[in-house]
Amino acid sequence: MKRSVLLLISHSCNLSCKYCYEHFKDARKMSYREATEILCKEFSTSPEDITCIDLLGGEPLSNFDIIPDLCEWIWDKIPTMQVFIRTNGTLLTQAMKSWFKSHNKLVGLGISVDGTPENNLFNRGVEHLDLAFFKENWPDVPAKFTVFPDSVDRLYESILFLHEKGFNVIGGIAQGVEWPEKACIELSHQLEKLTEYYSKESSLIPPKPLLSIDFNQAYNPYNVTNPEKPCWNRDLVHTYDCDFELIPCHMFSSLVQGKEGRKAIIKDYEAITCDLCDDECVTCPIRWCCVNCMALNYHLYKDFKKNANRRLSCKAHKIAAYWSAVLLTQRAMNGTLDLNDCEVRDGLSNAIKYIKEYDEVKGCD
């Protein structure tokens, strides 16, 4: 089965983003020896099924010292293996830039940035980044942003700023962050403007998961008698922390859970054999775009089933889904969708249904 391998090579980060759920950062870093031993084990079993190796943090470039030698070791074993790193871009030196530029065919470097310098400064504590370096060397790698309630009034201008810099964008609502009513109202205003923008700029890809215009999976009911496997049982990603152990995903690391929390979640997750859907979310039509991260639920509530999104950002997710549905219908009316495709028609039908239901509920508020 195809899989990627993710190495948490650093628990350190030089920023303190306001929405960060990695509350237990420390100085630990994975050594070159540990990384190669982990990959030796991975390469010993169906190496042809490994699609990519991701290097993650914290801030992965805080452990840049191991990256060139580790990549050379990887390419000695599998010459075409792709390595991907998502970075905040603040630690790049000229020497680092030179190395990444000379290896940009096998190393993908993606920037995490929340749009305009003003918004990035507010959310992440850093104002100016060398965005041109990323655009020049990895033109197809999208910039990744996070929508934070205290700065949501800058969302429209921030996404347009990134497009004007030549980037496609991905990103969504901050996980584990509470969305008050005032922020939800502003989110709707910002997404209305973005919907109009993307309706006119039909060649641009709207940012997922914020504007997920694939409505084919909407209204898929939760199957109580035969629920899906939990995400960690799908064997799509093999994640290794600085603790030198295979974990279900990075949300299970001590970086997120803390040392005691990590022990508890590792002990308890093995008893979970299926996706646990919060009782209040069973019939929700947009479960597919409101990701139920059971590890985040556990981190916040010590309960895999208690959906954090339901309690913190349910209204925000419903607003995002509404404007996603509106965008899909507008693109259909503009003639930019292939309505001969039955999947497109099904998604459009679901979108129209969701708009009607949302407007009915809103009219009763």
Short mmCIF file of C-alpha atoms in Angstrom, two decimals:
data_model
loop_
_atom_site.label_atom_id
_atom_site.label_comp_id
_atom_site.label_asym_id
_atom_site.label_seq_id
_atom_site.Cartn_x
_atom_site.Cartn_y
_atom_site.Cartn_z
CA MET A 1 0.00 0.00 0.00
CA LYS A 2 1.25 3.46 -0.89
CA ARG A 3 2.46 5.44 2.10
CA SER A 4 4.51 8.46 3.03
CA VAL A 5 7.03 8.57 5.88
CA LEU A 6 7.01 11.53 8.23
CA LEU A 7 9.91 12.31 10.55
CA LEU A 8 9.45 14.82 13.37
CA ILE A 9 13.06 15.96 13.27
CA SER A 10 12.70 18.82 15.75
CA HIS A 11 10.59 19.74 18.76
CA SER A 12 11.97 23.26 18.63
CA CYS A 13 10.40 26.30 16.99
CA ASN A 14 11.50 29.92 16.97
CA LEU A 15 7.95 31.27 16.62
CA SER A 16 4.93 31.31 18.93
CA CYS A 17 1.98 31.35 16.54
CA LYS A 18 -1.21 32.35 18.31
CA TYR A 19 -3.15 29.30 17.09
CA CYS A 20 -0.43 26.66 17.52
CA TYR A 21 -1.55 23.40 19.13
CA GLU A 22 2.04 22.24 19.73
CA HIS A 23 2.10 23.36 23.36
CA PHE A 24 5.02 21.24 24.52
CA LYS A 25 7.97 22.41 22.44
CA ASP A 26 11.43 21.62 23.76
CA ALA A 27 15.01 21.39 22.56
CA ARG A 28 14.88 17.79 21.35
CA LYS A 29 16.01 17.05 17.82
CA MET A 30 16.31 13.82 15.85
CA SER A 31 19.88 12.83 15.10
CA TYR A 32 21.16 11.74 11.70
CA ARG A 33 21.77 8.25 13.09
CA GLU A 34 18.22 7.97 14.44
CA ALA A 35 16.72 9.21 11.18
CA THR A 36 18.71 6.78 9.03
CA GLU A 37 17.92 3.86 11.33
CA ILE A 38 14.21 4.65 11.05
CA LEU A 39 14.41 4.90 7.28
CA CYS A 40 16.43 1.68 7.06
CA LYS A 41 13.50 -0.06 8.68
CA GLU A 42 11.02 1.63 6.33
CA PHE A 43 13.11 0.87 3.25
CA SER A 44 13.31 -2.80 4.22
CA THR A 45 9.58 -3.23 3.56
CA SER A 46 8.13 -2.34 0.15
CA PRO A 47 10.28 0.76 -0.44
CA GLU A 48 8.63 1.13 -3.85
CA ASP A 49 5.39 2.00 -2.04
CA ILE A 50 6.90 5.04 -0.29
CA THR A 51 5.67 8.11 -2.13
CA CYS A 52 7.46 10.82 -0.16
CA ILE A 53 9.46 11.54 2.99
CA ASP A 54 8.26 14.54 4.99
CA LEU A 55 10.48 16.34 7.50
CA LEU A 56 8.42 18.11 10.13
CA GLY A 57 8.77 20.06 13.38
CA GLY A 58 8.33 22.26 15.39
CA GLU A 59 10.28 24.15 12.84
CA PRO A 60 12.20 21.55 10.80
CA LEU A 61 14.89 24.00 9.69
CA SER A 62 15.93 24.38 13.33
CA ASN A 63 17.55 20.97 12.68
CA PHE A 64 18.92 21.82 9.24
CA ASP A 65 22.31 20.33 10.19
CA ILE A 66 21.06 16.79 9.49
CA ILE A 67 19.05 17.57 6.36
CA PRO A 68 21.75 17.62 3.62
CA ASP A 69 23.45 14.42 4.81
CA LEU A 70 20.11 12.72 5.44
CA CYS A 71 18.87 13.59 1.94
CA GLU A 72 22.09 12.35 0.35
CA TRP A 73 21.71 9.10 2.29
CA ILE A 74 18.11 8.77 1.09
CA TRP A 75 19.05 9.39 -2.53
CA ASP A 76 21.88 6.90 -2.32
CA LYS A 77 19.22 4.28 -1.47
CA ILE A 78 16.41 5.57 -3.70
CA PRO A 79 17.69 8.17 -6.19
CA THR A 80 14.27 9.54 -7.12
CA MET A 81 12.78 9.82 -3.63
CA GLN A 82 11.02 13.12 -2.99
CA VAL A 83 11.58 14.91 0.32
CA PHE A 84 9.15 17.61 1.47
CA ILE A 85 9.57 20.25 4.17
CA ARG A 86 7.00 22.83 5.30
CA THR A 87 8.74 25.76 7.01
CA ASN A 88 7.97 29.16 8.50
CA GLY A 89 10.82 30.48 6.36
CA THR A 90 12.45 32.58 9.07
CA LEU A 91 15.63 30.54 9.65
CA LEU A 92 16.80 30.38 6.04
CA THR A 93 20.40 31.48 5.64
CA GLN A 94 22.18 32.08 2.36
CA ALA A 95 23.94 28.73 2.78
CA MET A 96 20.61 26.97 3.30
CA LYS A 97 19.09 28.74 0.29
CA SER A 98 22.02 27.70 -1.86
CA TRP A 99 21.67 24.05 -0.85
CA PHE A 100 17.89 23.96 -1.31
CA LYS A 101 18.10 25.73 -4.65
CA SER A 102 20.64 23.23 -5.96
CA HIS A 103 18.37 20.32 -4.91
CA ASN A 104 14.96 21.79 -5.71
CA LYS A 105 14.02 18.92 -8.03
CA LEU A 106 14.07 16.36 -5.22
CA VAL A 107 13.38 18.59 -2.21
CA GLY A 108 10.09 20.45 -2.00
CA LEU A 109 10.14 23.44 0.32
CA GLY A 110 6.77 24.98 1.16
CA ILE A 111 6.16 28.22 3.02
CA SER A 112 3.71 28.61 5.90
CA VAL A 113 2.57 32.24 5.83
CA ASP A 114 -0.67 33.92 6.77
CA GLY A 115 -0.76 36.40 3.90
CA THR A 116 0.13 40.06 4.18
CA PRO A 117 3.16 41.06 6.28
CA GLU A 118 0.79 42.74 8.75
CA ASN A 119 -1.32 39.62 9.19
CA ASN A 120 1.69 37.32 9.43
CA LEU A 121 3.19 39.62 12.07
CA PHE A 122 -0.05 39.56 14.08
CA ASN A 123 -0.58 35.79 13.88
CA ARG A 124 2.98 34.47 13.78
CA GLY A 125 5.24 37.24 15.05
CA VAL A 126 7.27 37.76 11.87
CA GLU A 127 6.63 40.37 9.21
CA HIS A 128 8.84 39.97 6.16
CA LEU A 129 9.70 36.70 4.42
CA ASP A 130 11.56 35.92 1.22
CA LEU A 131 8.50 34.69 -0.64
CA ALA A 132 10.23 35.14 -4.00
CA PHE A 133 12.73 32.42 -3.08
CA PHE A 134 9.92 29.89 -2.65
CA LYS A 135 8.04 31.00 -5.74
CA GLU A 136 11.18 30.90 -7.90
CA ASN A 137 12.26 27.42 -6.86
CA TRP A 138 8.96 25.65 -6.12
CA PRO A 139 6.33 27.42 -8.24
CA ASP A 140 3.82 24.56 -7.90
CA VAL A 141 4.01 24.22 -4.09
CA PRO A 142 1.13 26.18 -2.53
CA ALA A 143 1.60 28.57 0.37
CA LYS A 144 -0.16 27.35 3.50
CA PHE A 145 -2.15 29.72 5.72
CA THR A 146 -4.27 29.41 8.85
CA VAL A 147 -7.43 31.41 9.58
CA PHE A 148 -7.38 32.84 13.12
CA PRO A 149 -10.50 34.46 14.60
CA ASP A 150 -8.69 37.53 15.96
CA SER A 151 -7.34 38.41 12.51
CA VAL A 152 -10.10 37.05 10.27
CA ASP A 153 -10.85 40.58 9.07
CA ARG A 154 -7.61 40.36 7.03
CA LEU A 155 -8.47 37.04 5.35
CA TYR A 156 -9.56 38.39 1.95
CA GLU A 157 -6.64 40.75 1.52
CA SER A 158 -4.19 38.12 2.76
CA ILE A 159 -5.25 35.46 0.26
CA LEU A 160 -5.23 37.98 -2.58
CA PHE A 161 -1.75 39.07 -1.48
CA LEU A 162 -0.48 35.49 -1.83
CA HIS A 163 -2.12 35.07 -5.24
CA GLU A 164 -0.55 38.34 -6.37
CA LYS A 165 2.81 36.92 -5.32
CA GLY A 166 2.10 34.01 -7.68
CA PHE A 167 1.11 31.33 -5.17
CA ASN A 168 -1.70 28.85 -5.09
CA VAL A 169 -2.87 28.59 -1.50
CA ILE A 170 -4.10 25.94 0.90
CA GLY A 171 -5.31 26.29 4.45
CA GLY A 172 -8.27 26.43 6.73
CA ILE A 173 -9.73 27.26 10.11
CA ALA A 174 -7.31 26.99 13.02
CA GLN A 175 -7.70 23.70 14.92
CA GLY A 176 -8.50 23.75 18.61
CA VAL A 177 -9.33 27.49 18.62
CA GLU A 178 -12.67 28.91 19.77
CA TRP A 179 -14.65 30.97 17.26
CA PRO A 180 -16.88 33.58 18.95
CA GLU A 181 -19.98 34.98 17.24
CA LYS A 182 -18.31 38.24 16.18
CA ALA A 183 -15.49 36.35 14.44
CA CYS A 184 -17.99 34.08 12.67
CA ILE A 185 -19.88 37.08 11.31
CA GLU A 186 -16.63 38.55 9.98
CA LEU A 187 -15.60 35.18 8.54
CA SER A 188 -18.83 35.14 6.53
CA HIS A 189 -18.14 38.66 5.20
CA GLN A 190 -14.61 37.70 4.17
CA LEU A 191 -15.70 34.46 2.51
CA GLU A 192 -18.46 36.25 0.63
CA LYS A 193 -15.80 38.49 -0.93
CA LEU A 194 -13.56 35.52 -1.67
CA THR A 195 -16.46 33.67 -3.26
CA GLU A 196 -17.06 36.58 -5.61
CA TYR A 197 -13.34 36.73 -6.38
CA TYR A 198 -13.00 33.02 -7.18
CA SER A 199 -16.20 33.08 -9.18
CA LYS A 200 -14.62 35.63 -11.51
CA GLU A 201 -11.12 34.11 -11.38
CA SER A 202 -12.25 30.64 -12.45
CA SER A 203 -8.71 29.54 -13.38
CA LEU A 204 -7.62 29.79 -9.75
CA ILE A 205 -8.01 26.84 -7.38
CA PRO A 206 -9.85 27.87 -4.18
CA PRO A 207 -7.95 27.06 -0.99
CA LYS A 208 -8.77 23.71 0.55
CA PRO A 209 -10.08 22.88 3.07
CA LEU A 210 -11.41 26.43 3.65
CA LEU A 211 -13.35 26.49 0.38
CA SER A 212 -13.93 22.81 -0.42
CA ILE A 213 -16.10 22.93 -3.52
CA ASP A 214 -16.17 19.14 -3.90
CA PHE A 215 -19.61 18.51 -2.44
CA ASN A 216 -19.88 14.91 -3.63
CA GLN A 217 -19.29 13.59 -0.13
CA ALA A 218 -21.78 15.90 1.52
CA TYR A 219 -24.78 14.16 3.07
CA ASN A 220 -22.97 10.84 3.30
CA PRO A 221 -24.51 9.49 6.49
CA TYR A 222 -22.39 8.18 9.31
CA ASN A 223 -22.71 4.41 9.20
CA VAL A 224 -23.43 3.43 12.79
CA THR A 225 -23.33 -0.31 12.05
CA ASN A 226 -20.21 -0.19 9.88
CA PRO A 227 -18.20 2.96 10.66
CA GLU A 228 -14.92 3.84 8.95
CA LYS A 229 -11.60 2.80 10.38
CA PRO A 230 -9.82 5.50 12.35
CA CYS A 231 -7.37 7.49 10.23
CA TRP A 232 -4.38 5.85 11.91
CA ASN A 233 -5.49 2.38 10.77
CA ARG A 234 -5.44 3.34 7.10
CA ASP A 235 -1.66 3.01 6.90
CA LEU A 236 -1.24 6.06 4.68
CA VAL A 237 1.45 7.76 6.77
CA HIS A 238 4.16 6.28 8.97
CA THR A 239 5.12 8.91 11.56
CA TYR A 240 8.18 8.87 13.80
CA ASP A 241 8.84 11.27 16.65
CA CYS A 242 12.06 12.19 18.42
CA ASP A 243 11.08 9.39 20.82
CA PHE A 244 12.26 7.02 18.06
CA GLU A 245 8.94 5.19 17.87
CA LEU A 246 6.29 4.72 15.19
CA ILE A 247 3.20 6.69 16.21
CA PRO A 248 -0.20 7.01 14.48
CA CYS A 249 0.40 10.63 13.43
CA HIS A 250 2.18 13.77 14.61
CA MET A 251 -0.83 14.66 16.81
CA PHE A 252 0.17 11.72 19.03
CA SER A 253 3.62 13.13 19.70
CA SER A 254 4.74 14.59 23.02
CA LEU A 255 5.16 17.85 21.10
CA VAL A 256 1.35 18.06 20.98
CA GLN A 257 0.20 15.84 23.85
CA GLY A 258 2.99 16.42 26.38
CA LYS A 259 4.96 13.56 27.92
CA GLU A 260 2.19 12.31 30.21
CA GLY A 261 -0.50 12.93 27.62
CA ARG A 262 1.53 11.01 25.06
CA LYS A 263 1.79 8.01 27.37
CA ALA A 264 -1.95 8.09 27.96
CA ILE A 265 -3.01 8.45 24.32
CA ILE A 266 -0.60 5.76 23.11
CA LYS A 267 -2.04 3.44 25.76
CA ASP A 268 -5.67 4.24 24.97
CA TYR A 269 -5.76 4.53 21.18
CA GLU A 270 -5.20 0.81 20.55
CA ALA A 271 -8.69 0.10 21.87
CA ILE A 272 -10.20 2.37 19.19
CA THR A 273 -11.09 0.25 16.17
CA CYS A 274 -13.35 2.67 14.30
CA ASP A 275 -13.96 6.35 13.76
CA LEU A 276 -15.86 7.68 16.78
CA CYS A 277 -18.40 10.24 15.67
CA ASP A 278 -19.72 12.70 18.24
CA ASP A 279 -23.42 12.01 18.77
CA GLU A 280 -24.25 15.57 17.73
CA CYS A 281 -22.35 15.15 14.44
CA VAL A 282 -23.85 11.88 13.19
CA THR A 283 -26.34 13.52 10.83
CA CYS A 284 -24.27 16.59 9.92
CA PRO A 285 -24.12 16.99 6.11
CA ILE A 286 -20.62 18.47 6.13
CA ARG A 287 -18.77 15.92 8.22
CA TRP A 288 -16.43 15.35 5.27
CA CYS A 289 -15.01 18.90 5.33
CA CYS A 290 -15.04 19.34 9.12
CA VAL A 291 -12.28 16.90 10.00
CA ASN A 292 -12.88 15.02 13.22
CA CYS A 293 -9.35 14.71 14.59
CA MET A 294 -9.74 12.20 17.41
CA ALA A 295 -6.19 12.88 18.62
CA LEU A 296 -7.01 16.59 18.99
CA ASN A 297 -10.22 15.65 20.80
CA TYR A 298 -8.17 13.58 23.22
CA HIS A 299 -5.60 16.34 23.62
CA LEU A 300 -8.26 18.86 24.64
CA TYR A 301 -10.84 16.70 26.43
CA LYS A 302 -9.20 13.31 27.10
CA ASP A 303 -12.03 11.86 25.02
CA PHE A 304 -11.58 10.58 21.45
CA LYS A 305 -15.28 11.04 20.67
CA LYS A 306 -15.79 14.59 21.94
CA ASN A 307 -15.39 16.53 18.69
CA ALA A 308 -13.34 19.68 19.31
CA ASN A 309 -14.71 21.31 16.16
CA ARG A 310 -18.25 20.81 17.38
CA ARG A 311 -17.48 22.72 20.58
CA LEU A 312 -15.08 25.38 19.33
CA SER A 313 -15.67 26.10 15.65
CA CYS A 314 -18.87 24.41 14.45
CA LYS A 315 -20.48 27.62 13.21
CA ALA A 316 -17.27 28.69 11.46
CA HIS A 317 -17.10 25.39 9.58
CA LYS A 318 -20.75 25.65 8.55
CA ILE A 319 -20.14 29.17 7.24
CA ALA A 320 -17.14 27.98 5.23
CA ALA A 321 -19.20 25.12 3.79
CA TYR A 322 -22.01 27.51 2.88
CA TRP A 323 -19.77 29.82 0.88
CA SER A 324 -18.09 26.81 -0.70
CA ALA A 325 -21.51 25.69 -1.90
CA VAL A 326 -22.29 29.18 -3.20
CA LEU A 327 -19.00 29.26 -5.10
CA LEU A 328 -19.74 25.89 -6.68
CA THR A 329 -23.16 27.06 -7.89
CA GLN A 330 -21.73 30.33 -9.20
CA ARG A 331 -19.09 28.48 -11.19
CA ALA A 332 -21.84 26.28 -12.60
CA MET A 333 -23.82 29.34 -13.68
CA ASN A 334 -20.68 30.85 -15.20
CA GLY A 335 -20.26 27.77 -17.36
CA THR A 336 -16.91 26.77 -15.85
CA LEU A 337 -18.06 23.34 -14.65
CA ASP A 338 -18.50 20.24 -16.80
CA LEU A 339 -22.15 19.48 -16.13
CA ASN A 340 -21.95 16.42 -18.35
CA ASP A 341 -19.94 14.80 -15.57
CA CYS A 342 -22.35 12.98 -13.25
CA GLU A 343 -20.07 13.51 -10.23
CA VAL A 344 -20.04 17.26 -10.86
CA ARG A 345 -23.84 17.27 -11.13
CA ASP A 346 -24.18 15.25 -7.90
CA GLY A 347 -21.86 17.64 -6.07
CA LEU A 348 -23.80 20.62 -7.40
CA SER A 349 -27.08 19.08 -6.30
CA ASN A 350 -25.69 18.60 -2.79
CA ALA A 351 -24.42 22.18 -2.74
CA ILE A 352 -27.83 23.58 -3.70
CA LYS A 353 -29.48 21.43 -1.04
CA TYR A 354 -27.04 22.68 1.61
CA ILE A 355 -27.57 26.34 0.63
CA LYS A 356 -31.36 25.94 1.00
CA GLU A 357 -31.03 24.26 4.39
CA TYR A 358 -28.50 26.82 5.64
CA ASP A 359 -30.68 29.76 4.52
CA GLU A 360 -33.74 28.22 6.18
CA VAL A 361 -31.90 27.85 9.50
CA LYS A 362 -30.42 31.33 9.19
CA GLY A 363 -33.85 32.76 8.52
CA CYS A 364 -35.10 31.25 11.78
CA ASP A 365 -32.27 32.75 13.87
#
